[in-house]
Short mmCIF file of C-alpha atoms (C1' of nucleotides) in Angstrom, two decimals:
data_model
loop_
_atom_site.label_atom_id
_atom_site.label_comp_id
_atom_site.label_asym_id
_atom_site.label_seq_id
_atom_site.Cartn_x
_atom_site.Cartn_y
_atom_site.Cartn_z
CA MET A 1 111.93 -49.64 203.16
CA VAL A 2 111.59 -50.42 199.48
CA LYS A 3 111.14 -47.49 197.16
CA GLU A 4 107.82 -47.41 195.35
CA PRO A 5 108.13 -48.55 191.73
CA ASP A 6 107.00 -45.39 190.01
CA CYS A 7 108.41 -42.70 187.79
CA ASN A 8 107.26 -39.92 185.50
CA LEU A 9 107.98 -41.42 182.11
CA ILE A 10 107.04 -38.30 180.22
CA LYS A 11 109.70 -36.43 182.14
CA VAL A 12 112.16 -39.23 181.42
CA TYR A 13 111.38 -39.00 177.72
CA GLU A 14 111.79 -35.24 177.62
CA THR A 15 115.07 -35.44 179.49
CA LEU A 16 116.47 -38.07 177.16
CA LEU A 17 115.37 -36.28 174.04
CA THR A 18 116.96 -33.06 175.25
CA THR A 19 120.16 -34.83 176.27
CA PHE A 20 120.71 -37.05 173.26
CA GLY A 21 118.51 -35.63 170.50
CA PRO A 22 116.45 -37.64 168.00
CA GLN A 23 117.93 -41.07 167.24
CA ASN A 24 116.23 -41.51 163.86
CA TRP A 25 115.48 -45.19 164.21
CA TRP A 26 115.17 -47.84 162.81
CA PRO A 27 118.50 -47.78 160.92
CA ALA A 28 117.20 -49.43 157.75
CA GLU A 29 116.30 -48.30 154.24
CA GLY A 30 112.82 -49.77 154.27
CA PRO A 31 110.44 -52.15 156.05
CA GLU A 32 111.88 -55.23 154.37
CA GLU A 33 115.42 -54.46 155.46
CA MET A 34 114.12 -53.43 158.88
CA ILE A 35 112.46 -56.80 159.43
CA ILE A 36 115.51 -58.74 158.29
CA GLY A 37 117.66 -56.69 160.65
CA ALA A 38 115.24 -57.25 163.53
CA LEU A 39 115.71 -61.00 163.30
CA LEU A 40 119.47 -60.78 162.92
CA THR A 41 120.04 -58.39 165.81
CA GLN A 42 118.66 -60.73 168.45
CA ASN A 43 121.21 -60.79 171.28
CA THR A 44 123.74 -59.37 168.85
CA THR A 45 125.40 -55.99 168.39
CA TRP A 46 124.10 -53.90 165.52
CA LYS A 47 127.65 -53.55 164.24
CA ASN A 48 127.75 -57.26 163.47
CA VAL A 49 124.29 -57.13 161.92
CA GLU A 50 125.45 -54.38 159.58
CA LYS A 51 128.13 -56.70 158.24
CA ALA A 52 125.55 -59.39 157.55
CA LEU A 53 123.22 -56.89 155.88
CA ALA A 54 126.10 -55.56 153.77
CA ASN A 55 126.92 -59.09 152.64
CA LEU A 56 123.33 -59.66 151.56
CA ARG A 57 123.13 -56.28 149.86
CA SER A 58 126.32 -56.74 147.86
CA HIS A 59 124.87 -59.96 146.46
CA ASN A 60 121.47 -58.40 145.74
CA GLN A 61 119.96 -60.70 148.34
CA LEU A 62 118.65 -58.19 150.84
CA SER A 63 115.01 -59.02 150.17
CA PHE A 64 112.38 -61.54 151.18
CA SER A 65 112.20 -62.94 147.66
CA ALA A 66 115.95 -63.55 147.46
CA ILE A 67 116.24 -64.96 150.97
CA SER A 68 113.26 -67.27 150.52
CA THR A 69 114.97 -69.01 147.61
CA LEU A 70 118.53 -68.89 148.92
CA PRO A 71 120.08 -72.26 149.84
CA LEU A 72 120.73 -72.41 153.57
CA PRO A 73 124.53 -72.84 153.30
CA GLU A 74 124.75 -69.69 151.20
CA LEU A 75 122.48 -67.75 153.54
CA GLN A 76 124.61 -68.90 156.47
CA LYS A 77 127.70 -67.60 154.76
CA ARG A 78 126.11 -64.18 154.28
CA ILE A 79 124.84 -63.72 157.82
CA LYS A 80 127.71 -65.37 159.66
CA PRO A 81 129.00 -62.12 161.26
CA SER A 82 125.69 -61.63 163.07
CA GLY A 83 126.09 -64.82 165.07
CA TYR A 84 123.86 -67.86 165.69
CA PHE A 85 124.01 -68.27 161.93
CA ARG A 86 122.61 -71.80 161.83
CA GLN A 87 119.49 -70.88 163.77
CA LYS A 88 119.06 -67.48 162.22
CA SER A 89 119.46 -68.68 158.63
CA GLU A 90 116.59 -71.14 159.01
CA ARG A 91 114.39 -68.70 160.86
CA LEU A 92 115.09 -65.83 158.51
CA LYS A 93 114.33 -67.94 155.47
CA ALA A 94 111.11 -69.19 157.05
CA LEU A 95 110.14 -65.64 157.97
CA ALA A 96 110.74 -64.35 154.45
CA THR A 97 108.80 -67.25 152.97
CA ALA A 98 105.90 -66.80 155.38
CA ILE A 99 105.59 -63.11 154.54
CA ILE A 100 105.58 -63.85 150.83
CA ASN A 101 103.00 -66.61 151.26
CA ALA A 102 100.85 -64.23 153.27
CA GLY A 103 100.75 -61.88 150.31
CA GLY A 104 103.56 -59.55 151.34
CA LEU A 105 103.75 -56.62 153.75
CA ARG A 106 100.90 -54.75 152.04
CA GLN A 107 98.57 -57.63 152.70
CA LEU A 108 99.77 -58.15 156.27
CA ALA A 109 99.24 -54.45 156.97
CA GLN A 110 95.50 -55.02 156.58
CA LYS A 111 95.48 -56.96 159.85
CA GLU A 112 94.54 -55.49 163.19
CA THR A 113 97.54 -54.75 165.36
CA LEU A 114 97.12 -57.56 167.87
CA ASP A 115 96.29 -60.10 165.14
CA LEU A 116 99.41 -59.05 163.29
CA ARG A 117 101.46 -59.41 166.47
CA THR A 118 100.08 -62.90 167.02
CA TRP A 119 100.87 -63.78 163.41
CA PHE A 120 104.52 -62.83 163.80
CA ILE A 121 104.98 -64.44 167.21
CA ALA A 122 103.67 -67.71 165.80
CA LEU A 123 106.80 -67.89 163.64
CA LYS A 124 109.75 -69.74 165.13
CA GLY A 125 112.43 -67.28 166.17
CA VAL A 126 110.05 -64.33 166.55
CA GLY A 127 109.31 -63.53 170.20
CA PRO A 128 107.59 -60.55 171.79
CA GLU A 129 110.45 -58.10 171.35
CA THR A 130 111.13 -58.91 167.72
CA ALA A 131 107.42 -58.84 166.93
CA ASP A 132 106.89 -55.52 168.66
CA SER A 133 109.94 -54.04 166.95
CA ILE A 134 108.59 -55.09 163.58
CA LEU A 135 105.13 -53.77 164.35
CA LEU A 136 106.44 -50.44 165.63
CA TYR A 137 109.21 -49.73 163.16
CA ALA A 138 107.94 -51.40 159.99
CA PHE A 139 104.16 -51.18 160.46
CA LYS A 140 103.99 -48.01 162.58
CA ARG A 141 101.77 -49.63 165.21
CA PRO A 142 101.83 -48.20 168.75
CA LEU A 143 103.45 -51.08 170.62
CA PHE A 144 106.19 -50.21 173.09
CA VAL A 145 109.30 -52.34 172.60
CA ILE A 146 110.81 -53.82 175.77
CA ASP A 147 114.38 -54.95 175.30
CA ALA A 148 117.01 -56.09 177.79
CA TYR A 149 118.24 -52.52 178.22
CA THR A 150 114.78 -51.16 178.95
CA LEU A 151 114.01 -53.85 181.51
CA ARG A 152 117.38 -53.40 183.19
CA ILE A 153 117.00 -49.62 183.34
CA CYS A 154 113.53 -49.85 184.87
CA LYS A 155 114.67 -52.30 187.53
CA ARG A 156 117.94 -50.65 188.39
CA HIS A 157 116.29 -47.28 188.90
CA ASN A 158 113.55 -48.97 190.94
CA TRP A 159 110.79 -47.88 188.63
CA LEU A 160 109.68 -51.50 188.55
CA PRO A 161 110.27 -54.54 190.81
CA SER A 162 112.81 -57.19 189.84
CA SER A 163 110.03 -59.69 189.09
CA THR A 164 108.75 -57.58 186.18
CA ASP A 165 108.43 -59.50 182.92
CA TYR A 166 108.01 -58.34 179.34
CA ALA A 167 104.24 -57.91 179.41
CA LYS A 168 104.25 -56.02 182.70
CA ALA A 169 106.97 -53.66 181.56
CA GLN A 170 105.18 -53.02 178.29
CA ASN A 171 101.98 -52.27 180.18
CA TYR A 172 103.88 -49.87 182.43
CA PHE A 173 104.99 -47.77 179.46
CA SER A 174 101.75 -48.09 177.53
CA CYS A 175 99.61 -46.90 180.42
CA GLN A 176 101.58 -43.70 180.93
CA LEU A 177 102.08 -42.63 177.33
CA ALA A 178 99.74 -41.74 174.51
CA PRO A 179 99.78 -44.57 171.91
CA ASP A 180 101.83 -42.57 169.45
CA PRO A 181 104.17 -44.66 167.25
CA ALA A 182 106.51 -41.70 166.79
CA ILE A 183 106.94 -41.32 170.55
CA PHE A 184 107.33 -45.05 171.12
CA ASN A 185 109.88 -45.16 168.34
CA GLU A 186 112.02 -42.37 169.74
CA PHE A 187 111.66 -43.38 173.38
CA HIS A 188 112.81 -46.93 172.78
CA ALA A 189 115.79 -45.77 170.75
CA LEU A 190 116.76 -43.34 173.52
CA LEU A 191 116.53 -46.08 176.15
CA VAL A 192 118.91 -48.20 174.10
CA GLN A 193 121.29 -45.27 174.06
CA ILE A 194 121.10 -45.05 177.86
CA GLY A 195 121.52 -48.79 178.21
CA LYS A 196 124.64 -48.93 176.09
CA ASN A 197 126.31 -46.05 177.89
CA PHE A 198 125.15 -46.18 181.50
CA CYS A 199 123.45 -49.44 182.38
CA ARG A 200 125.63 -52.53 181.93
CA PRO A 201 124.48 -55.88 183.38
CA LYS A 202 126.96 -56.42 186.19
CA ASN A 203 127.49 -52.82 187.22
CA PRO A 204 125.63 -51.08 190.04
CA LEU A 205 123.61 -47.93 189.36
CA CYS A 206 125.78 -45.69 187.22
CA LYS A 207 126.47 -42.29 188.83
CA LYS A 208 126.68 -40.58 185.46
CA CYS A 209 123.32 -41.81 184.18
CA PRO A 210 121.10 -38.84 183.17
CA LEU A 211 118.10 -40.69 184.57
CA ASN A 212 119.21 -40.36 188.18
CA HIS A 213 117.05 -38.12 190.36
CA LEU A 214 114.05 -38.16 188.07
CA LEU A 215 111.64 -39.72 190.57
CA ASP A 216 108.57 -37.68 191.33
"C1'" DC B 1 141.44 -63.88 180.31
"C1'" DC B 2 136.35 -62.34 180.98
"C1'" DC B 3 132.25 -59.74 179.76
"C1'" DC B 4 128.87 -58.31 176.68
"C1'" DA B 5 125.60 -57.78 172.67
"C1'" DG B 6 118.75 -54.02 170.39
"C1'" DG B 7 116.39 -62.84 172.10
"C1'" DC B 8 114.39 -67.08 171.54
"C1'" DG B 9 113.22 -72.05 172.12
"C1'" DT B 10 113.69 -75.92 175.00
"C1'" DC B 11 113.92 -78.41 179.10
"C1'" DC B 12 113.00 -79.33 183.86
"C1'" DA B 13 111.51 -78.71 188.74
"C1'" DT C 1 105.63 -70.51 185.66
"C1'" DG C 2 110.18 -69.50 186.13
"C1'" DG C 3 115.00 -70.29 185.98
"C1'" DA C 4 118.97 -72.53 183.53
"C1'" DC C 5 121.11 -73.44 179.14
"C1'" DG C 6 122.60 -73.47 174.14
"C1'" DC C 7 123.13 -70.84 170.29
"C1'" DA C 8 128.07 -67.93 167.77
"C1'" DT C 9 130.46 -63.98 166.05
"C1'" DG C 10 133.16 -59.95 167.26
"C1'" DG C 11 134.56 -56.04 170.11
"C1'" DG C 12 136.13 -53.89 174.53
#
DNA sequence: CCCCAGGCGTCCA
DNA sequence: TGGACGCATGGG
């Protein structure tokens, strides 16, 4: 008998918030830095991204304008610690240039949420998670971010079947929660915290995970 | 030594 | 449409 894929997400959120406290995400000084970090942190630990961001900052290059005019070899040197530096340097430079050509973040913020999401996803190197992260954390739009941790947590706790993809998982969260960017922000950050500490890829269900026994 | 990290694009059945 | 694979540095 397979357990029904269901769970009280509001209860999950309250439990996590009580257990871990507010996470105060995204760890960036502003939307520009947030967006740069979002690209660099793809499949990469934030610790390594911080080194790349520090390199850019110390050279006064932590901005779209600087990155858009930076020669690729120099940009690669700066972001090397964050991995995939050949791919990411091209994609980051193209992203910075595209934002500038679109009139900057102020101009982009005029777009409707789903149009803005489509605009970002059209850029090479920006997929659903990166786009949703940017929209939630830089533009304050109520899109729930589904990362590898979130998907793994949902499946391992049997909230969702193993066939669940990004869109289905996002729908699962969106349908149960009020579309409040502040809640989405905090919830996603808390799930990352759980993922790092209690939900590794090859391990079975972790006994110490605070999410155990939360089914209705 | 192996595993993992706050993904994405490409290729192929 | 979905599953493999490459991309790359750095830490446990």
